[in-house]
Amino acid sequence: ATPHHLCLTDEEIRSLDPNRFKMNPPLRSEADRQTLIEALRDGTIDCIATDHAPHAPEEKEVPFEQAAMGVTGLETAFAAVHTDLVLPGVLDLDLVVERLAGGAEPFDIERPTLAVGSEANVALCDLAAEWTVGEDGYESRSSNSWCAGRTLTGRVLMTIAGGWPPGPTAWADVPYVTLLRLPHSTRYCGGTGSSLRGMDVRPSLGPPPSGPG
């Protein structure tokens, strides 16, 4: 299930805004949205995936019927679900984290864990951060975000994969990260398992990166 299908209904299509609300499958009724939420809750749906679909402005800035299908969603996925479903008490944070980390198994990729001492595959999140989507631009080169202009609560600050943050500029400045059990402080999302609120990440010495130098 995508964040936009979990959070929106076909009422949004009345705006005829193709940048935000034209996608495939299309948005459906409130009853359909509630069915998706229940399926996510009971495990019938075991993954939240973005269906991230960037488009050039000329593909979207046309009449609704002629516009390309799809919206972006990678950089708002956690914040949108946290704002619309976790904070109102519809879904538990632990469940959302588990479902966001649920895309590995179909591709025979080992699912990340939160085991102490394991290599960090996590997203560092500020659960209290409020931000307006698009106000400071986008990480994506496209701006057809279904959340454009919305104020969301909760923001991903950094992703760490294999103990290292992505991007060529990060390798020299950020130390290798492992998971440590520490008092409640910085929260993070990623992986699966218990003790989400009793874990923290701290930099520690580790092997040099085998990727970009």
C-alpha positions as a Markdown table, in Angstrom:
| # | Residue | x | y | z |
|---|---|---|---|---|
| 1 | Ala | 0.0 | 0.0 | 0.0 |
| 2 | Thr | 1.2 | 3.5 | -0.7 |
| 3 | Pro | 1.1 | 6.4 | 1.7 |
| 4 | His | -1.1 | 8.4 | -0.6 |
| 5 | His | -3.7 | 5.6 | -0.8 |
| 6 | Leu | -3.6 | 5.2 | 3.0 |
| 7 | Cys | -4.1 | 8.9 | 3.6 |
| 8 | Leu | -6.2 | 10.3 | 0.7 |
| 9 | Thr | -9.5 | 9.6 | -0.9 |
| 10 | Asp | -11.1 | 10.3 | -4.3 |
| 11 | Glu | -12.5 | 13.6 | -2.9 |
| 12 | Glu | -9.1 | 15.1 | -3.6 |
| 13 | Ile | -9.7 | 14.6 | -7.3 |
| 14 | Arg | -12.3 | 17.3 | -7.3 |
| 15 | Ser | -9.4 | 19.8 | -7.3 |
| 16 | Leu | -8.3 | 18.5 | -10.7 |
| 17 | Asp | -4.7 | 19.0 | -9.6 |
| 18 | Pro | -2.7 | 16.5 | -11.6 |
| 19 | Asn | 0.6 | 17.3 | -9.8 |
| 20 | Arg | -0.8 | 16.0 | -6.5 |
| 21 | Phe | -3.7 | 13.7 | -7.2 |
| 22 | Lys | -3.4 | 11.9 | -10.5 |
| 23 | Met | -1.9 | 8.5 | -10.1 |
| 24 | Asn | -2.5 | 4.9 | -11.0 |
| 25 | Pro | -4.2 | 3.1 | -9.3 |
| 26 | Pro | -6.4 | 6.2 | -8.8 |
| 27 | Leu | -7.6 | 7.4 | -5.4 |
| 28 | Arg | -10.7 | 5.6 | -4.1 |
| 29 | Ser | -13.4 | 6.1 | -1.5 |
| 30 | Glu | -13.1 | 6.5 | 2.2 |
| 31 | Ala | -14.4 | 2.9 | 2.6 |
| 32 | Asp | -11.5 | 1.6 | 0.4 |
| 33 | Arg | -9.0 | 3.7 | 2.4 |
| 34 | Gln | -10.2 | 2.2 | 5.7 |
| 35 | Thr | -10.0 | -1.3 | 4.2 |
| 36 | Leu | -6.3 | -0.7 | 3.3 |
| 37 | Ile | -5.6 | 0.5 | 6.8 |
| 38 | Glu | -7.2 | -2.6 | 8.3 |
| 39 | Ala | -5.3 | -4.8 | 5.9 |
| 40 | Leu | -2.1 | -3.1 | 6.9 |
| 41 | Arg | -3.0 | -3.5 | 10.6 |
| 42 | Asp | -3.8 | -7.3 | 10.4 |
| 43 | Gly | -0.9 | -8.2 | 8.1 |
| 44 | Thr | -2.8 | -8.9 | 4.9 |
| 45 | Ile | -0.7 | -6.0 | 3.5 |
| 46 | Asp | 2.8 | -6.3 | 4.9 |
| 47 | Cys | 4.6 | -3.4 | 3.2 |
| 48 | Ile | 4.2 | 0.4 | 2.7 |
| 49 | Ala | 5.8 | 1.4 | -0.6 |
| 50 | Thr | 5.9 | 4.8 | -2.2 |
| 51 | Asp | 5.4 | 4.1 | -5.9 |
| 52 | His | 7.6 | 7.2 | -6.3 |
| 53 | Ala | 6.9 | 8.6 | -9.8 |
| 54 | Pro | 8.7 | 11.8 | -10.6 |
| 55 | His | 7.6 | 13.7 | -13.7 |
| 56 | Ala | 8.9 | 16.8 | -15.6 |
| 57 | Pro | 6.7 | 19.9 | -15.2 |
| 58 | Glu | 5.5 | 19.7 | -18.8 |
| 59 | Glu | 4.0 | 16.3 | -18.2 |
| 60 | Lys | 1.9 | 17.5 | -15.3 |
| 61 | Glu | 1.1 | 21.2 | -16.0 |
| 62 | Val | -1.6 | 20.3 | -18.5 |
| 63 | Pro | -5.3 | 19.6 | -18.1 |
| 64 | Phe | -6.0 | 16.7 | -15.7 |
| 65 | Glu | -7.1 | 14.3 | -18.4 |
| 66 | Gln | -3.8 | 14.8 | -20.4 |
| 67 | Ala | -1.4 | 14.7 | -17.4 |
| 68 | Ala | 0.9 | 11.8 | -16.7 |
| 69 | Met | 0.1 | 9.3 | -13.9 |
| 70 | Gly | 2.1 | 9.3 | -10.7 |
| 71 | Val | 3.3 | 11.4 | -7.8 |
| 72 | Thr | 6.5 | 11.5 | -5.8 |
| 73 | Gly | 6.6 | 10.1 | -2.3 |
| 74 | Leu | 10.0 | 9.0 | -1.1 |
| 75 | Glu | 10.9 | 12.0 | 1.0 |
| 76 | Thr | 7.4 | 12.3 | 2.6 |
| 77 | Ala | 6.5 | 8.7 | 3.1 |
| 78 | Phe | 7.3 | 8.4 | 6.8 |
| 79 | Ala | 6.2 | 12.0 | 7.7 |
| 80 | Ala | 2.9 | 11.6 | 5.9 |
| 81 | Val | 1.9 | 8.3 | 7.5 |
| 82 | His | 3.2 | 9.5 | 10.9 |
| 83 | Thr | 1.1 | 12.7 | 10.7 |
| 84 | Asp | -2.1 | 11.2 | 9.3 |
| 85 | Leu | -2.2 | 7.8 | 10.9 |
| 86 | Val | 0.2 | 7.5 | 13.8 |
| 87 | Leu | -0.4 | 10.8 | 15.6 |
| 88 | Pro | -4.2 | 10.5 | 15.5 |
| 89 | Gly | -3.9 | 7.0 | 17.0 |
| 90 | Val | -5.0 | 5.0 | 13.9 |
| 91 | Leu | -1.8 | 3.0 | 13.6 |
| 92 | Asp | 1.0 | 2.3 | 16.1 |
| 93 | Leu | 4.4 | 3.7 | 15.3 |
| 94 | Asp | 6.1 | 0.3 | 15.7 |
| 95 | Leu | 3.7 | -1.2 | 13.1 |
| 96 | Val | 4.4 | 1.6 | 10.7 |
| 97 | Val | 8.1 | 1.2 | 11.1 |
| 98 | Glu | 7.8 | -2.6 | 10.5 |
| 99 | Arg | 5.7 | -2.1 | 7.4 |
| 100 | Leu | 8.0 | 0.6 | 5.9 |
| 101 | Ala | 10.9 | -2.0 | 6.3 |
| 102 | Gly | 8.9 | -4.7 | 4.7 |
| 103 | Gly | 10.0 | -4.5 | 1.1 |
| 104 | Ala | 13.1 | -6.7 | 1.4 |
| 105 | Glu | 11.7 | -10.2 | 1.5 |
| 106 | Pro | 10.2 | -10.4 | -2.0 |
| 107 | Phe | 13.7 | -9.6 | -3.4 |
| 108 | Asp | 15.5 | -12.1 | -1.1 |
| 109 | Ile | 17.2 | -9.3 | 0.7 |
| 110 | Glu | 17.9 | -9.8 | 4.4 |
| 111 | Arg | 15.5 | -7.8 | 6.4 |
| 112 | Pro | 17.2 | -5.2 | 8.6 |
| 113 | Thr | 17.1 | -5.8 | 12.4 |
| 114 | Leu | 17.7 | -3.7 | 15.5 |
| 115 | Ala | 19.9 | -6.3 | 17.2 |
| 116 | Val | 22.6 | -4.7 | 19.4 |
| 117 | Gly | 25.9 | -4.6 | 17.6 |
| 118 | Ser | 24.4 | -5.1 | 14.1 |
| 119 | Glu | 25.4 | -3.0 | 11.2 |
| 120 | Ala | 23.1 | 0.1 | 11.0 |
| 121 | Asn | 20.5 | 0.1 | 8.3 |
| 122 | Val | 18.2 | 2.8 | 9.7 |
| 123 | Ala | 16.6 | 6.1 | 9.2 |
| 124 | Leu | 17.2 | 8.7 | 11.8 |
| 125 | Cys | 13.9 | 10.6 | 12.5 |
| 126 | Asp | 12.9 | 13.6 | 14.5 |
| 127 | Leu | 9.3 | 12.7 | 15.5 |
| 128 | Ala | 8.5 | 16.2 | 16.7 |
| 129 | Ala | 9.8 | 18.2 | 13.7 |
| 130 | Glu | 7.2 | 20.3 | 11.9 |
| 131 | Trp | 7.9 | 21.2 | 8.3 |
| 132 | Thr | 6.1 | 22.4 | 5.2 |
| 133 | Val | 6.6 | 20.1 | 2.2 |
| 134 | Gly | 8.3 | 21.9 | -0.7 |
| 135 | Glu | 9.1 | 25.1 | 1.3 |
| 136 | Asp | 12.8 | 24.4 | 1.0 |
| 137 | Gly | 12.7 | 22.6 | -2.3 |
| 138 | Tyr | 12.9 | 18.8 | -2.8 |
| 139 | Glu | 15.6 | 16.2 | -2.7 |
| 140 | Ser | 13.9 | 14.8 | -5.9 |
| 141 | Arg | 14.5 | 16.8 | -9.1 |
| 142 | Ser | 10.7 | 16.6 | -9.5 |
| 143 | Ser | 8.1 | 18.6 | -7.6 |
| 144 | Asn | 4.9 | 16.6 | -8.2 |
| 145 | Ser | 4.5 | 15.7 | -4.6 |
| 146 | Trp | 1.1 | 14.7 | -3.3 |
| 147 | Cys | 2.0 | 16.4 | 0.0 |
| 148 | Ala | 3.1 | 19.7 | -1.6 |
| 149 | Gly | 2.3 | 22.7 | 0.7 |
| 150 | Arg | 1.2 | 20.5 | 3.6 |
| 151 | Thr | 2.7 | 20.9 | 7.1 |
| 152 | Leu | 3.8 | 17.5 | 8.4 |
| 153 | Thr | 5.0 | 16.3 | 11.8 |
| 154 | Gly | 8.0 | 14.0 | 11.9 |
| 155 | Arg | 11.0 | 14.1 | 9.5 |
| 156 | Val | 13.7 | 11.8 | 8.3 |
| 157 | Leu | 17.0 | 13.5 | 9.1 |
| 158 | Met | 19.4 | 10.9 | 7.6 |
| 159 | Thr | 19.4 | 7.3 | 6.2 |
| 160 | Ile | 22.2 | 5.0 | 7.0 |
| 161 | Ala | 22.8 | 1.8 | 4.9 |
| 162 | Gly | 25.4 | -0.8 | 5.8 |
| 163 | Gly | 26.7 | 1.4 | 8.6 |
| 164 | Trp | 27.4 | 4.4 | 6.2 |
| 165 | Pro | 25.3 | 7.3 | 5.1 |
| 166 | Pro | 24.7 | 7.6 | 1.3 |
| 167 | Gly | 26.4 | 10.2 | -0.9 |
| 168 | Pro | 30.0 | 10.8 | -1.9 |
| 169 | Thr | 30.3 | 13.9 | 0.4 |
| 170 | Ala | 29.4 | 11.9 | 3.5 |
| 171 | Trp | 32.1 | 9.3 | 3.6 |
| 172 | Ala | 35.0 | 11.3 | 5.0 |
| 173 | Asp | 33.0 | 13.1 | 7.7 |
| 174 | Val | 30.7 | 10.5 | 9.2 |
| 175 | Pro | 32.1 | 7.6 | 11.2 |
| 176 | Tyr | 30.9 | 4.0 | 10.9 |
| 177 | Val | 27.7 | 3.4 | 12.9 |
| 178 | Thr | 26.6 | 0.4 | 14.9 |
| 179 | Leu | 23.6 | 0.0 | 17.1 |
| 180 | Leu | 24.0 | 0.4 | 20.8 |
| 181 | Arg | 21.4 | 0.0 | 23.6 |
| 182 | Leu | 21.3 | 3.3 | 25.3 |
| 183 | Pro | 18.8 | 5.4 | 27.4 |
| 184 | His | 15.9 | 7.0 | 25.6 |
| 185 | Ser | 17.1 | 9.9 | 23.5 |
| 186 | Thr | 17.4 | 10.1 | 19.7 |
| 187 | Arg | 14.7 | 8.0 | 18.1 |
| 188 | Tyr | 15.2 | 6.2 | 14.9 |
| 189 | Cys | 13.1 | 4.2 | 12.5 |
| 190 | Gly | 14.2 | 1.3 | 10.4 |
| 191 | Gly | 14.6 | -2.4 | 10.6 |
| 192 | Thr | 12.2 | -4.4 | 12.7 |
| 193 | Gly | 11.8 | -5.9 | 16.1 |
| 194 | Ser | 11.2 | -4.7 | 19.6 |
| 195 | Ser | 12.8 | -1.9 | 21.7 |
| 196 | Leu | 12.4 | 0.8 | 19.1 |
| 197 | Arg | 12.2 | 3.4 | 21.9 |
| 198 | Gly | 15.0 | 1.9 | 23.9 |
| 199 | Met | 17.7 | 2.1 | 21.3 |
| 200 | Asp | 19.9 | 4.8 | 19.9 |
| 201 | Val | 22.6 | 5.1 | 17.4 |
| 202 | Arg | 26.0 | 6.4 | 18.1 |
| 203 | Pro | 29.1 | 6.7 | 15.9 |
| 204 | Ser | 31.8 | 4.1 | 16.6 |
| 205 | Leu | 35.0 | 3.1 | 15.0 |
| 206 | Gly | 34.5 | 0.5 | 12.3 |
| 207 | Pro | 36.0 | -0.8 | 9.0 |
| 208 | Pro | 36.7 | 1.6 | 6.2 |
| 209 | Pro | 34.0 | 1.9 | 3.6 |
| 210 | Ser | 34.3 | -0.5 | 0.7 |
| 211 | Gly | 32.1 | 1.8 | -1.4 |
| 212 | Pro | 33.0 | 5.4 | -2.7 |
| 213 | Gly | 36.0 | 6.9 | -1.0 |
